[in-house]
mmCIF file of C-alpha atoms in Angstrom:
data_model
loop_
_atom_site.group_PDB
_atom_site.id
_atom_site.type_symbol
_atom_site.label_atom_id
_atom_site.label_comp_id
_atom_site.label_asym_id
_atom_site.label_seq_id
_atom_site.Cartn_x
_atom_site.Cartn_y
_atom_site.Cartn_z
ATOM 1 C CA MET A 180 0.000 0.000 0.000
ATOM 2 C CA ASN A 181 1.262 3.450 -0.943
ATOM 3 C CA PRO A 182 1.243 5.730 2.133
ATOM 4 C CA TYR A 183 1.815 8.917 0.118
ATOM 5 C CA ASP A 184 -1.064 11.111 -1.048
ATOM 6 C CA PRO A 185 -0.700 11.858 -4.769
ATOM 7 C CA ASN A 186 -2.449 15.219 -4.277
ATOM 8 C CA THR A 187 0.028 16.502 -1.712
ATOM 9 C CA GLU A 188 3.126 14.325 -2.257
ATOM 10 C CA PRO A 189 3.191 13.466 -5.964
ATOM 11 C CA GLY A 190 6.933 12.764 -6.055
ATOM 12 C CA THR A 191 7.108 10.311 -3.181
ATOM 13 C CA HIS A 192 3.805 8.757 -4.280
ATOM 14 C CA PHE A 193 5.230 8.123 -7.761
ATOM 15 C CA VAL A 194 8.430 6.553 -6.380
ATOM 16 C CA ALA A 195 6.512 4.302 -3.989
ATOM 17 C CA ASP A 196 4.296 3.108 -6.851
ATOM 18 C CA ALA A 197 7.077 2.725 -9.409
ATOM 19 C CA LEU A 198 9.419 0.829 -7.110
ATOM 20 C CA GLY A 199 6.879 -0.965 -4.928
ATOM 21 C CA ILE A 200 8.189 0.478 -1.671
ATOM 22 C CA SER A 201 6.410 1.992 1.301
ATOM 23 C CA ASN A 202 9.148 4.294 2.646
ATOM 24 C CA VAL A 203 10.956 6.394 0.063
ATOM 25 C CA ASN A 204 13.412 7.702 2.676
ATOM 26 C CA MET A 205 14.783 4.199 3.214
ATOM 27 C CA LEU A 206 15.582 3.536 -0.460
ATOM 28 C CA ASN A 207 19.326 4.157 -0.136
ATOM 29 C CA THR A 208 19.919 2.589 3.283
ATOM 30 C CA THR A 209 20.898 -0.835 1.961
ATOM 31 C CA TYR A 210 23.762 0.463 -0.173
ATOM 32 C CA ARG A 211 27.207 1.771 0.690
ATOM 33 C CA PRO A 212 27.941 5.428 -0.159
ATOM 34 C CA ALA A 213 30.544 4.407 -2.774
ATOM 35 C CA ASP A 214 28.023 2.168 -4.572
ATOM 36 C CA LEU A 215 26.368 3.401 -7.773
ATOM 37 C CA LEU A 216 22.989 2.249 -6.467
ATOM 38 C CA TYR A 217 23.458 4.441 -3.387
ATOM 39 C CA ARG A 218 23.995 7.495 -5.551
ATOM 40 C CA ALA A 219 21.138 6.577 -7.866
ATOM 41 C CA SER A 220 18.725 5.916 -5.003
ATOM 42 C CA THR A 221 19.746 9.160 -3.289
ATOM 43 C CA ARG A 222 19.017 10.980 -6.545
ATOM 44 C CA VAL A 223 15.575 9.330 -6.642
ATOM 45 C CA ILE A 224 14.825 10.478 -3.080
ATOM 46 C CA THR A 225 16.046 14.021 -3.775
ATOM 47 C CA SER A 226 14.073 14.232 -7.019
ATOM 48 C CA ALA A 227 10.906 12.977 -5.328
ATOM 49 C CA TYR A 228 11.109 15.639 -2.645
ATOM 50 C CA GLU A 229 11.966 18.314 -5.205
ATOM 51 C CA LEU A 230 8.766 17.454 -7.090
ATOM 52 C CA ASN A 231 6.802 17.587 -3.827
ATOM 53 C CA GLU A 232 8.267 21.037 -3.101
ATOM 54 C CA GLN A 233 7.496 22.371 -6.581
ATOM 55 C CA HIS A 234 3.955 21.007 -6.280
ATOM 56 C CA ASP A 235 3.546 22.865 -2.976
ATOM 57 C CA ARG A 236 4.692 26.114 -4.599
ATOM 58 C CA VAL A 237 2.237 25.687 -7.479
ATOM 59 C CA THR A 238 -0.557 24.942 -5.021
ATOM 60 C CA VAL A 239 0.154 28.077 -2.977
ATOM 61 C CA ALA A 240 0.267 30.253 -6.116
ATOM 62 C CA GLU A 241 -2.939 28.692 -7.409
ATOM 63 C CA ARG A 242 -4.712 29.320 -4.118
ATOM 64 C CA GLY A 243 -3.758 32.992 -4.351
ATOM 65 C CA ALA A 244 -4.983 33.418 -7.930
ATOM 66 C CA PHE A 245 -8.106 31.256 -7.766
ATOM 67 C CA PRO A 246 -10.337 33.583 -5.687
ATOM 68 C CA LEU A 247 -9.577 36.433 -8.087
ATOM 69 C CA LEU A 248 -10.369 34.324 -11.116
ATOM 70 C CA GLU A 249 -13.508 33.058 -9.449
ATOM 71 C CA SER A 250 -14.799 36.579 -8.657
ATOM 72 C CA ILE A 251 -14.061 37.771 -12.188
ATOM 73 C CA GLY A 252 -15.826 34.687 -13.529
ATOM 74 C CA ARG A 253 -18.905 35.582 -11.511
ATOM 75 C CA GLY A 254 -18.858 39.104 -12.961
ATOM 76 C CA GLU A 255 -17.896 40.869 -9.755
ATOM 77 C CA LEU A 256 -16.046 43.776 -11.290
ATOM 78 C CA GLY A 257 -15.865 45.979 -8.185
ATOM 79 C CA ARG A 258 -12.292 44.929 -7.517
ATOM 80 C CA ALA A 259 -11.479 44.478 -11.194
ATOM 81 C CA ARG A 260 -8.579 46.943 -11.404
ATOM 82 C CA THR A 261 -6.831 45.429 -8.393
ATOM 83 C CA SER A 262 -7.653 41.892 -9.535
ATOM 84 C CA TYR A 263 -6.332 42.417 -13.054
ATOM 85 C CA ALA A 264 -3.132 44.009 -11.759
ATOM 86 C CA PHE A 265 -2.588 41.094 -9.414
ATOM 87 C CA LEU A 266 -3.413 38.537 -12.111
ATOM 88 C CA ARG A 267 -0.977 40.150 -14.565
ATOM 89 C CA THR A 268 1.842 39.329 -12.159
ATOM 90 C CA SER A 269 0.558 36.087 -10.657
ATOM 91 C CA ILE A 270 -0.335 34.274 -13.893
ATOM 92 C CA PRO A 271 3.221 34.464 -15.330
ATOM 93 C CA LYS A 272 4.560 33.416 -11.920
ATOM 94 C CA LEU A 273 2.187 30.433 -11.913
ATOM 95 C CA GLY A 274 3.347 29.548 -15.431
ATOM 96 C CA GLU A 275 6.965 29.659 -14.314
ATOM 97 C CA LEU A 276 6.188 27.462 -11.313
ATOM 98 C CA LEU A 277 4.372 24.954 -13.528
ATOM 99 C CA THR A 278 7.398 24.838 -15.838
ATOM 100 C CA ARG A 279 9.641 24.123 -12.849
ATOM 101 C CA GLN A 280 7.237 21.434 -11.661
ATOM 102 C CA ASP A 281 7.318 19.808 -15.102
ATOM 103 C CA ARG A 282 11.128 19.842 -15.028
ATOM 104 C CA ALA A 283 11.137 18.310 -11.542
ATOM 105 C CA TYR A 284 8.778 15.584 -12.757
ATOM 106 C CA ALA A 285 10.996 14.845 -15.781
ATOM 107 C CA GLN A 286 14.060 14.652 -13.515
ATOM 108 C CA LEU A 287 12.227 12.246 -11.226
ATOM 109 C CA ILE A 288 11.281 9.992 -14.146
ATOM 110 C CA GLU A 289 14.905 10.031 -15.297
ATOM 111 C CA ALA A 290 16.211 9.270 -11.786
ATOM 112 C CA VAL A 291 13.825 6.345 -11.270
ATOM 113 C CA SER A 292 14.689 4.929 -14.707
ATOM 114 C CA ALA A 293 18.420 5.192 -14.020
ATOM 115 C CA TYR A 294 17.970 3.504 -10.645
ATOM 116 C CA GLN A 295 15.935 0.677 -12.180
ATOM 117 C CA ARG A 296 18.555 0.117 -14.893
ATOM 118 C CA LEU A 297 21.221 -0.338 -12.201
ATOM 119 C CA LEU A 298 19.223 -2.916 -10.280
ATOM 120 C CA PRO A 299 20.368 -6.481 -10.897
ATOM 121 C CA ASP A 300 17.982 -8.621 -12.889
ATOM 122 C CA PRO A 301 16.290 -10.883 -10.305
ATOM 123 C CA ASP A 302 16.231 -13.847 -12.706
ATOM 124 C CA THR A 303 19.911 -13.475 -13.598
ATOM 125 C CA GLU A 304 20.925 -12.913 -9.993
ATOM 126 C CA HIS A 305 18.921 -15.936 -8.822
ATOM 127 C CA SER A 306 20.244 -18.253 -11.524
ATOM 128 C CA ALA A 307 23.836 -17.118 -10.958
ATOM 129 C CA THR A 308 23.516 -17.698 -7.215
ATOM 130 C CA LYS A 309 21.887 -21.071 -7.796
ATOM 131 C CA ALA A 310 24.629 -22.148 -10.218
ATOM 132 C CA HIS A 311 27.307 -21.040 -7.770
ATOM 133 C CA GLU A 312 25.701 -22.996 -4.937
ATOM 134 C CA GLU A 313 25.299 -26.113 -7.105
ATOM 135 C CA ASN A 314 28.934 -25.879 -8.188
ATOM 136 C CA ARG A 315 30.035 -25.531 -4.550
ATOM 137 C CA GLU A 316 27.947 -28.555 -3.536
ATOM 138 C CA GLN A 317 29.399 -30.587 -6.372
ATOM 139 C CA ARG A 318 32.966 -29.732 -5.325
ATOM 140 C CA ALA A 319 32.208 -30.550 -1.686
ATOM 141 C CA GLY A 320 30.813 -33.972 -2.599
ATOM 142 C CA ARG A 321 33.604 -35.011 -4.952
ATOM 143 C CA ASP A 322 35.410 -38.156 -4.000
ATOM 144 C CA ASP A 323 38.319 -38.101 -6.423
ATOM 145 C CA ASP A 324 41.109 -36.929 -4.135
ATOM 146 C CA TRP A 325 42.815 -40.259 -4.837
ATOM 147 C CA ALA A 326 43.788 -38.925 -8.278
ATOM 148 C CA ILE A 327 46.328 -36.508 -6.839
ATOM 149 C CA GLU A 328 47.818 -38.894 -4.270
ATOM 150 C CA VAL A 329 51.357 -40.003 -5.030
#
């Protein structure tokens, strides 16, 4: 189950869904700092929180502009001069914030993809481990030491 709300934490929600984890903060704890997977997982965590932060900024800007848009939409023109002046500055700011949010989302997608590419293939890892164990068992059970006796 994904504990992150997609409406308030879209970055961490995406990571939890994409990677099947319940705690995004713990993603890098199983790797050593020198490991590529540590760096990749840290980038995933950072990107997720950056998207959350950009989403918060967009939400705050939207909440400021929405009442003005709503009153203009209802035809309440009493505050029109003030509203239009405020909207002229807030709409470009909202556009800029949305652009930043889109960039943060693209960076998150890239970070998750890079992390997933570094993960070992579970089938390959399992078969390699199994082959190694079988080979070790075979060597342990060999009874041909007589061949090297002089």
